[in-house]
Short mmCIF file of C-alpha atoms in Angstrom, two decimals:
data_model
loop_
_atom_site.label_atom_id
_atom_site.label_comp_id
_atom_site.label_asym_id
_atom_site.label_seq_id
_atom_site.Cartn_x
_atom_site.Cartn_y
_atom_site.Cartn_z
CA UNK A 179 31.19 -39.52 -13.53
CA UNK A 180 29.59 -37.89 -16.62
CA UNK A 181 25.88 -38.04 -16.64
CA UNK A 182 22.49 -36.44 -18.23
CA UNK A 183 21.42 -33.69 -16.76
CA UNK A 184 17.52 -35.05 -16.85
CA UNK A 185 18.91 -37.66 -14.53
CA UNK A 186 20.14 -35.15 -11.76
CA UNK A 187 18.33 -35.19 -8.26
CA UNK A 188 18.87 -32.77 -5.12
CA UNK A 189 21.95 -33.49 -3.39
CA UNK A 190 24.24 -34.02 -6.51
CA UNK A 191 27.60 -32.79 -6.31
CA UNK A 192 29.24 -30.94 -9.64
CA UNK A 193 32.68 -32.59 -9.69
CA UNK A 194 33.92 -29.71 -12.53
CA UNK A 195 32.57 -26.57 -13.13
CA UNK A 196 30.08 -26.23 -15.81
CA UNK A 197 30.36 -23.94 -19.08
CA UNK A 198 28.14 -22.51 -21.74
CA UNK A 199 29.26 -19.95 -24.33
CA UNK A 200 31.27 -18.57 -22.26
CA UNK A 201 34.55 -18.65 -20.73
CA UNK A 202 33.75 -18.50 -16.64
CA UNK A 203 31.82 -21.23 -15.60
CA UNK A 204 27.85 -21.06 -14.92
CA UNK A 205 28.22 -23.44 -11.88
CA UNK A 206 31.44 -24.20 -10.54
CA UNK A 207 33.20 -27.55 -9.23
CA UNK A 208 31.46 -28.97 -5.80
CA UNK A 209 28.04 -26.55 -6.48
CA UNK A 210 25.47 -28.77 -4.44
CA UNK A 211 22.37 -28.94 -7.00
CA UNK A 212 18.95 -28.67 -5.76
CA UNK A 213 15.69 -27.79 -7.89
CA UNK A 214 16.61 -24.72 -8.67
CA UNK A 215 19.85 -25.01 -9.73
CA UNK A 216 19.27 -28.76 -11.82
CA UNK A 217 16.43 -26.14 -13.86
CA UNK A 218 19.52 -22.91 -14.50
CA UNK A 219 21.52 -25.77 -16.26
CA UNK A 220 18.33 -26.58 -18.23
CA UNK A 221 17.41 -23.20 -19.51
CA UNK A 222 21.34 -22.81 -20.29
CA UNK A 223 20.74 -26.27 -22.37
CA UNK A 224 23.10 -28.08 -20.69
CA UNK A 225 23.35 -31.90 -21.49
CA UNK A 226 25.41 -33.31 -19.44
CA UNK A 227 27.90 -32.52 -16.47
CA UNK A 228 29.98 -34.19 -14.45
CA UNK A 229 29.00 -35.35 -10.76
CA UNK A 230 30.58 -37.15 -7.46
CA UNK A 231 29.22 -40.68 -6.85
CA UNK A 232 27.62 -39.53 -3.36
CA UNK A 233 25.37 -37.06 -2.59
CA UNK A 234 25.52 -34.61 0.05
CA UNK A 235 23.42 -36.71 2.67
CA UNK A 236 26.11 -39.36 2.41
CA UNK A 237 23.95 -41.70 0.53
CA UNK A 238 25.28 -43.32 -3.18
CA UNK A 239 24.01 -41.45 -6.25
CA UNK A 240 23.39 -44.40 -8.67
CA UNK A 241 21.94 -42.66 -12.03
CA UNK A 242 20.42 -45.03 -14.81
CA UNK A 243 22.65 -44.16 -16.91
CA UNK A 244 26.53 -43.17 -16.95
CA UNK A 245 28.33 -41.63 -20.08
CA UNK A 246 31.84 -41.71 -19.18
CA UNK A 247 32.66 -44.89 -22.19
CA UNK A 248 36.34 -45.36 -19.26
CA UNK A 249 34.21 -45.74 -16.40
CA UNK A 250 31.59 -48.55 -18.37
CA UNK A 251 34.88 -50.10 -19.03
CA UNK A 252 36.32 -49.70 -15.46
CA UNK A 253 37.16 -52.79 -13.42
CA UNK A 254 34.58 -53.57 -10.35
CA UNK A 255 38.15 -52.77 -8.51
CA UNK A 256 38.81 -49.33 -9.84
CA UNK A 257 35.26 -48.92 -9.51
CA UNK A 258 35.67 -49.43 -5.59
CA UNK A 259 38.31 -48.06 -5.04
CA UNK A 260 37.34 -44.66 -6.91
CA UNK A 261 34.31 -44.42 -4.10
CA UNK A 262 36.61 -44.22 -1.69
CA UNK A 263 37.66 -41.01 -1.76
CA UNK A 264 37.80 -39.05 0.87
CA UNK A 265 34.93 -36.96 0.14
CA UNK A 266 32.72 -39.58 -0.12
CA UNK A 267 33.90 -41.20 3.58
CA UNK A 268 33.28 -37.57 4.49
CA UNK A 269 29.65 -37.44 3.57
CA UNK A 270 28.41 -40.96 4.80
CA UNK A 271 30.96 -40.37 8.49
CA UNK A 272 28.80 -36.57 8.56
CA UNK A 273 25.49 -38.84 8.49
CA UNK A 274 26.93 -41.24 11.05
CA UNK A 275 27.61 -38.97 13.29
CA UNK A 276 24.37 -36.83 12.48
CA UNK A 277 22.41 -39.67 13.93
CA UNK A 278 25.10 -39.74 17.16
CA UNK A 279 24.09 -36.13 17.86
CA UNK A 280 20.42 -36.89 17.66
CA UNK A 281 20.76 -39.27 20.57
CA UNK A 282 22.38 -37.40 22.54
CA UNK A 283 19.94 -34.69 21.78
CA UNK A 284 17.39 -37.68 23.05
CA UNK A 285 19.37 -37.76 26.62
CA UNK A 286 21.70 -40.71 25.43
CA UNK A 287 25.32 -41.53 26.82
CA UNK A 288 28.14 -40.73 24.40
CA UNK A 289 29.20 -44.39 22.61
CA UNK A 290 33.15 -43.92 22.34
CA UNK A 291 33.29 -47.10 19.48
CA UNK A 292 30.65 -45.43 17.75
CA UNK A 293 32.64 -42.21 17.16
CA UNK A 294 35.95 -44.48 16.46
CA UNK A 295 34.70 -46.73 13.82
CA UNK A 296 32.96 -42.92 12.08
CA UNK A 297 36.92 -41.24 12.18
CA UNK A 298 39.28 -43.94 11.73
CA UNK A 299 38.54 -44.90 8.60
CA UNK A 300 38.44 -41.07 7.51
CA UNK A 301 42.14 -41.04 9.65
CA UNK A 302 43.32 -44.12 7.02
CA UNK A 303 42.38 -42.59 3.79
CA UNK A 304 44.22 -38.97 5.12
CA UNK A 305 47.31 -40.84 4.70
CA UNK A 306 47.00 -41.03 1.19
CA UNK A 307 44.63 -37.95 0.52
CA UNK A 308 46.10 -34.80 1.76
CA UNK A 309 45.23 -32.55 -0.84
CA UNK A 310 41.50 -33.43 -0.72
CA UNK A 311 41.47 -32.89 2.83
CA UNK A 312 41.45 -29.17 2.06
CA UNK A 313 38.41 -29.31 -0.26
CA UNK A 314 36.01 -30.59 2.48
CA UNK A 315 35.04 -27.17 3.24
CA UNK A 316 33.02 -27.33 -0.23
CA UNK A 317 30.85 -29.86 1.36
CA UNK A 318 29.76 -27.71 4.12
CA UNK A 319 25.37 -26.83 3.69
CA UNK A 320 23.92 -24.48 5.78
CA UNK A 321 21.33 -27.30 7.20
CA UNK A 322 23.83 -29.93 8.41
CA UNK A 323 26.69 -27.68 8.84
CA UNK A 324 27.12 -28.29 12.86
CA UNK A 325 27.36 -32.06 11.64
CA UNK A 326 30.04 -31.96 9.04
CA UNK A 327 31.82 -29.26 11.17
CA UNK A 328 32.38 -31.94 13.79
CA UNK A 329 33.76 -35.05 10.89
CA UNK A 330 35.87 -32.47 9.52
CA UNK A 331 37.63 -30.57 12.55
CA UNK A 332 38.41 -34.53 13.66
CA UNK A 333 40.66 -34.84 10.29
CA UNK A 334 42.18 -31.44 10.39
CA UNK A 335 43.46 -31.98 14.29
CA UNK A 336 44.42 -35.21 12.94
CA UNK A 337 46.08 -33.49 10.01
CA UNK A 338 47.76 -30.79 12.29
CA UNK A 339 48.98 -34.22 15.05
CA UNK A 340 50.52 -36.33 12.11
CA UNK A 341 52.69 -32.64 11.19
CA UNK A 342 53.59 -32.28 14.62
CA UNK A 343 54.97 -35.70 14.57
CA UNK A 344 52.56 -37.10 17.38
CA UNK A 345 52.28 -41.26 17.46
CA UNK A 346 49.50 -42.92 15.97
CA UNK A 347 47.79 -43.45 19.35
CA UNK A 348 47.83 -39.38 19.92
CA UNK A 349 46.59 -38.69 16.65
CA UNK A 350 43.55 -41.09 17.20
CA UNK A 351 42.67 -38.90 20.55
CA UNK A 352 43.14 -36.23 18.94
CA UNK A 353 41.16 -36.23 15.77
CA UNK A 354 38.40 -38.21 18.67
CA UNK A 355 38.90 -34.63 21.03
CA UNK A 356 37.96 -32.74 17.52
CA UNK A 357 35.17 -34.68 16.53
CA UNK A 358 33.30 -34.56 20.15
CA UNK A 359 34.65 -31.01 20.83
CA UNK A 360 31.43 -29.53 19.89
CA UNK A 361 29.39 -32.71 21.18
CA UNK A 362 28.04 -30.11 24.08
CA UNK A 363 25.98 -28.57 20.87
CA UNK A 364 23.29 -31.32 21.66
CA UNK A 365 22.72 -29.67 25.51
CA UNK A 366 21.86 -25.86 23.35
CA UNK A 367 18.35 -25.11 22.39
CA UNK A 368 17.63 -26.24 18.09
CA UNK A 369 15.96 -22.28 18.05
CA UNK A 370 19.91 -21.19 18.69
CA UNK A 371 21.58 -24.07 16.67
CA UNK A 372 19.66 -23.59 13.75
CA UNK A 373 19.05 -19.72 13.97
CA UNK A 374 19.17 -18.10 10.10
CA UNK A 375 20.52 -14.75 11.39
CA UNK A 376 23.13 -13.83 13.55
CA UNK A 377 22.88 -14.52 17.47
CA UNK A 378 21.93 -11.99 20.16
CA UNK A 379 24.26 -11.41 22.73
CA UNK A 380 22.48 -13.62 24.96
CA UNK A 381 21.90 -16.83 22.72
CA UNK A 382 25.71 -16.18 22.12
CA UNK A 383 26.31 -17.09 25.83
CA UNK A 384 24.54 -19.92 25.59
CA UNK A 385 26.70 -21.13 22.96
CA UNK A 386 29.43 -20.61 24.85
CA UNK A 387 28.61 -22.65 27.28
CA UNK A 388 28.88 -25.69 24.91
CA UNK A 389 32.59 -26.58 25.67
CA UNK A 390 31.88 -27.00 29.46
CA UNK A 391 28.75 -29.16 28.73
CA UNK A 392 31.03 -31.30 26.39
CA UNK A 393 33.59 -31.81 29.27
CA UNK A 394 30.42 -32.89 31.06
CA UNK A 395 29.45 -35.40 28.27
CA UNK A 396 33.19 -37.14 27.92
CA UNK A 397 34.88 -36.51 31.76
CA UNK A 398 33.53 -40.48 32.59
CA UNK A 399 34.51 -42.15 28.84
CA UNK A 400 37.81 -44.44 30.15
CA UNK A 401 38.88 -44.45 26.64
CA UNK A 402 39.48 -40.77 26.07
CA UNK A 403 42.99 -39.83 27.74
CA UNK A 404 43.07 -36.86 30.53
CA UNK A 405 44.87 -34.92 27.70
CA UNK A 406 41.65 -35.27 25.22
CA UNK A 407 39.35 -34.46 28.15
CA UNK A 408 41.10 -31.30 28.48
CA UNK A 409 41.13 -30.76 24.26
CA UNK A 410 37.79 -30.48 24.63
CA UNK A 411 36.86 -28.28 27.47
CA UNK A 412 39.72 -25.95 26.11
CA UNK A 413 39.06 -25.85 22.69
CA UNK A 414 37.67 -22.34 22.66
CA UNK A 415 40.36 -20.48 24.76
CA UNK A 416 42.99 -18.55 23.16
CA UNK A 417 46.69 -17.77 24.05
CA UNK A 418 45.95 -14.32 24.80
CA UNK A 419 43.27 -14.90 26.65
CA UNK A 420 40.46 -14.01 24.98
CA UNK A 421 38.78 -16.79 24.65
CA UNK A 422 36.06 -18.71 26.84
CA UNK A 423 35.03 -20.59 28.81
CA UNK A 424 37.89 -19.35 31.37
CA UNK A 425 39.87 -17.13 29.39
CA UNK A 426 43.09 -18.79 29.94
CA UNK A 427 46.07 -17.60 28.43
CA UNK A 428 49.29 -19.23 26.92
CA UNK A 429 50.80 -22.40 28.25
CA UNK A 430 47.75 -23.05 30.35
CA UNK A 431 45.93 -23.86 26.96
CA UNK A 432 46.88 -27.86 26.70
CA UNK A 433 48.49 -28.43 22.90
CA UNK A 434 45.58 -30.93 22.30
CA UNK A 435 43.08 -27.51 22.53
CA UNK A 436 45.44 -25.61 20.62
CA UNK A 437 45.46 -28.08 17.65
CA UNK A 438 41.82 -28.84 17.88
CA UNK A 439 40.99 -24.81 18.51
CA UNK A 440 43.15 -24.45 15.75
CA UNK A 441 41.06 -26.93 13.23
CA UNK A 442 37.65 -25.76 14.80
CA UNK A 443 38.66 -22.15 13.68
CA UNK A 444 39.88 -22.92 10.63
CA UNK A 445 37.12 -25.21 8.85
CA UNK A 446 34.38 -22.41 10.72
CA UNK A 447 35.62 -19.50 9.04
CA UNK A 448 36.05 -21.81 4.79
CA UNK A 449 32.52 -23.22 5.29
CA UNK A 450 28.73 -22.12 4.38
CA UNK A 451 27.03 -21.38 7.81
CA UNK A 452 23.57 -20.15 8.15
CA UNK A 453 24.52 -17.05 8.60
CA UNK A 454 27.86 -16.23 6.91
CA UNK A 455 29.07 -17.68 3.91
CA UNK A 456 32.38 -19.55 3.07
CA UNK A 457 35.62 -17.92 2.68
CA UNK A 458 38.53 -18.52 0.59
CA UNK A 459 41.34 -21.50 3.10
CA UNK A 460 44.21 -18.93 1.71
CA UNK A 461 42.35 -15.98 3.14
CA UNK A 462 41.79 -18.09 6.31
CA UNK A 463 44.99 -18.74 7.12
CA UNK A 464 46.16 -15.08 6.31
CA UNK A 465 43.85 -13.70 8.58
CA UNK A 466 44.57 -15.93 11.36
CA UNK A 467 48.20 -15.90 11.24
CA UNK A 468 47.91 -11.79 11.09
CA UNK A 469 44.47 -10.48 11.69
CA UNK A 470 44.14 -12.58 14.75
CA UNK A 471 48.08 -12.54 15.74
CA UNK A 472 48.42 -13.97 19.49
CA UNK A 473 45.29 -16.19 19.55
CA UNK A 474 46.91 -19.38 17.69
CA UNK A 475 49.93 -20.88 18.39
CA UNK A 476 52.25 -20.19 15.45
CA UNK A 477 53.60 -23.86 15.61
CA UNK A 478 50.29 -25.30 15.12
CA UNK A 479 49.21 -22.82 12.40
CA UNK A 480 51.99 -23.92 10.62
CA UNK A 481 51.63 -27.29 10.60
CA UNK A 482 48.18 -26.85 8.85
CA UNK A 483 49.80 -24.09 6.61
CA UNK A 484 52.01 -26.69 5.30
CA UNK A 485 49.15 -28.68 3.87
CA UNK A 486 47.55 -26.51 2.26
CA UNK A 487 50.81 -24.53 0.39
CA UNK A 488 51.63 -27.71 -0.74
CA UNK A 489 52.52 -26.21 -4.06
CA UNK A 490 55.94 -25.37 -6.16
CA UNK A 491 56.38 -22.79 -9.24
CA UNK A 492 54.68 -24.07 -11.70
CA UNK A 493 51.38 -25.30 -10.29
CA UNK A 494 48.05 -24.10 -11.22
CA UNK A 495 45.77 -22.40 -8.78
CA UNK A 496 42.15 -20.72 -9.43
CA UNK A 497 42.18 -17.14 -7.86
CA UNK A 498 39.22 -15.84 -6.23
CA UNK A 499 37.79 -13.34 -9.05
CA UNK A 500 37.49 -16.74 -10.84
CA UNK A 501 40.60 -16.43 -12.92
CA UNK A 502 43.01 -19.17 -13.74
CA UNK A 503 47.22 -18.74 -13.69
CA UNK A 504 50.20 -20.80 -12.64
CA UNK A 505 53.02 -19.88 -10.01
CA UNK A 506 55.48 -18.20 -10.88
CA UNK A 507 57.48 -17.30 -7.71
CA UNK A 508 56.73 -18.05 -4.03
CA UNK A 509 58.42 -15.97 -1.66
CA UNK A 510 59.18 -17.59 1.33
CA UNK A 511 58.01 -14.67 3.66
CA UNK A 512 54.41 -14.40 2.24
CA UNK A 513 53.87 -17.57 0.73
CA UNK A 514 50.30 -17.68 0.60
CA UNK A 515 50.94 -14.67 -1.83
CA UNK A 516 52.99 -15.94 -4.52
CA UNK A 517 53.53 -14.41 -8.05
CA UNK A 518 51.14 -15.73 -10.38
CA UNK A 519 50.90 -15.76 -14.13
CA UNK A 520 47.47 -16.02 -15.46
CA UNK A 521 47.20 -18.37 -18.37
CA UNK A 522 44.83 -16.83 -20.36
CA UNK A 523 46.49 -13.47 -20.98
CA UNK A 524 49.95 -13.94 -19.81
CA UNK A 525 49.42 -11.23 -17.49
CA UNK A 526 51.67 -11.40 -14.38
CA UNK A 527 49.85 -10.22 -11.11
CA UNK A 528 51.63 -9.90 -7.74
CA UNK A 529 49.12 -11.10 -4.97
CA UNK A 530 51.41 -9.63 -1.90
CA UNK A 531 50.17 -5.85 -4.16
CA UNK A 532 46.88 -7.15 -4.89
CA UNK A 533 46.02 -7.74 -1.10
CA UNK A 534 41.80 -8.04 -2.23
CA UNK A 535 42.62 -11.35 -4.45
CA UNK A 536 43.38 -14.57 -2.95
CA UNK A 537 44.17 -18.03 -4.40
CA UNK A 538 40.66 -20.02 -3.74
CA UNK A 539 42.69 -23.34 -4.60
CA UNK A 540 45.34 -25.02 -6.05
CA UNK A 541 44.51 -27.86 -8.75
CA UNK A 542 45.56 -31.46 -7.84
CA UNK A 543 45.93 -34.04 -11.05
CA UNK A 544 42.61 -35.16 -9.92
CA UNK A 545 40.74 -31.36 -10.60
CA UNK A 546 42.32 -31.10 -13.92
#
């Protein structure tokens, strides 16, 4: 929704990047706003921009007033049914499940129908929302990152379960073994968790002792499967057998902590963290497919591939020097590299011979 920018608060979300006199944008698409930022668009005399309907701490933004003339006109339907986008379950399931942690953090018992009624909702609006799924990252703040890690490796291993052709019963223990993978976070020390600069060697150990205390936290939970159980103590090993707890190696790593080690990895290395900032999902997936060759099982790492090339010559993608082009040519060997055209200049540019630029993402109908 369009709205004045004296009406912004902390927490907005930009829903389309933001221009001034120029031709790259001053603040781009999913920019969370705070003070700071809400006075840049001021001094750059900036009227009005366009935000989501929810704010980052999951709660409804409801501004006074809203310029869009389509959306005044909108049905109370289309109205609803626009809020529930997937981003927007996101945010309010992150809160949720915020408040889950806290209590656990407080000494209480894990509550299984808790964590169900936060994911399955987020599990029925995948089906129809698989390109947004790989714009959660955007979401990701340094303050409640270890919060909307947990919402969002639950729909990825959900993601990777439905590819893998796994019944709807699987997928549900699944996406519940990626959401309380990291629920052993709550037995680690808030100076470690919430550390601004990068761990010592020591609080590192500590951390990696969170898988075995969230085996601890789920082993007596009747509703989680054996196979879960296991997801979660395992989640951190790697088939060559550098991971940890145990460092086990290949087929003693259960599928369920491949998939969920898998999703962990993945939304870890897109997102804002307190002390490393977000990468590009293409560059991701490139370097875990070759830079870290023999830790992920190629089946899996396909399966979320597959979402997130869902694209055909032809389709417009943002690159990450902030330039705009269209495919031109995917080759089916490097297809994360594709030829692209940019649409400004005409200017064809190779990205398997321009190995330091990577597509940052591919517009849907919605981002257009």
């Amino acid at each position: 929704m369009r709205v004045m920018v004296k009406e912004l608060q902390e927490g907005c979300i930009l829903s389309a990047d933001v221009y001034s006199k120029t031709n790259r944008p001053i603040m781009k698409k999913n920019t969370v706003l705070n003070n700071e930022l809400i006075n840049i668009l001021k001094l750059f005399l900036i009227r009005d921009v366009h935000v989501e309907k929810t704010l980052i701490n999951g709660m409804p933004y409801t501004p006074i007033e809203v310029l869009d003339d389509e959306n005044l006109a909108a049905s109370k339907e289309e109205s609803e049914q626009e809020a529930l986008r997937l981003s927007d379950l996101f945010l309010i399931a992150v809160q949720k499940y915020k408040r889950e942690f806290k209590s656990w953090q407080a000494g209480l018992p894990i509550d299984i129908s808790r964590i169900r009624e936060i994911i399955l909702p987020l599990l029925e609006k995948m089906e129809t929302s698989t390109s947004e799924i790989f714009t959660l990252h955007h979401f990701s703040t340094k303050e409640d990152y270890i919060y909307q890690h947990s919402v969002a490796v639950a729909i990825f291993s959900a993601f990777i379960a439905k590819k893998l052709n796994y019944n709807k019963g699987e997928i549900v223990q699944i996406a519940l073994g990626g959401c309380l993978a990291d629920c052993g976070m709550a037995k680690i020390s808030n100076t470690i968790l919430f550390k601004k600069t990068s761990l010592t060697v020591n609080e590192f150990e500590e951390i990696k002792k969170h898988p075995t205390h969230s085996y601890k936290m789920v082993q007596n939970i009747s509703l989680l499967r054996d196979s879960t159980k296991l997801g979660i103590a395992q989640h951190h090993e790697r088939l060559d057998g550098s991971g940890y707890p145990f460092g086990e190696k290949g087929n003693k790593v259960h599928l369920f902590a491949k998939i969920i080690g898998t999703a962990d990895t993945f939304h870890a290395m897109t997102s804002e963290r307190l002390y490393r900032s977000k990468q590009s999902p293409f560059k991701v997936l490139e370097m875990m497919s070759e830079d870290q060759f023999g830790k992920f099982d190629p089946v899996v790492l396909k399966a979320l591939m597959s979402g997130i090339m869902n694209f055909s010559n032809g389709s417009k993608v943002k690159l990450s020097d902030g330039r705009v082009g269209e495919i031109l040519f995917i080759d089916e060997k490097a297809p994360i590299r594709p030829l692209i055209k940019l649409l400004n200049s005409n200017e064809i540019i190779d990205l398997g011979k321009h190995r330091h630029i990577f597509i940052n993402e591919v517009f849907t109908e919605a981002s257009n």
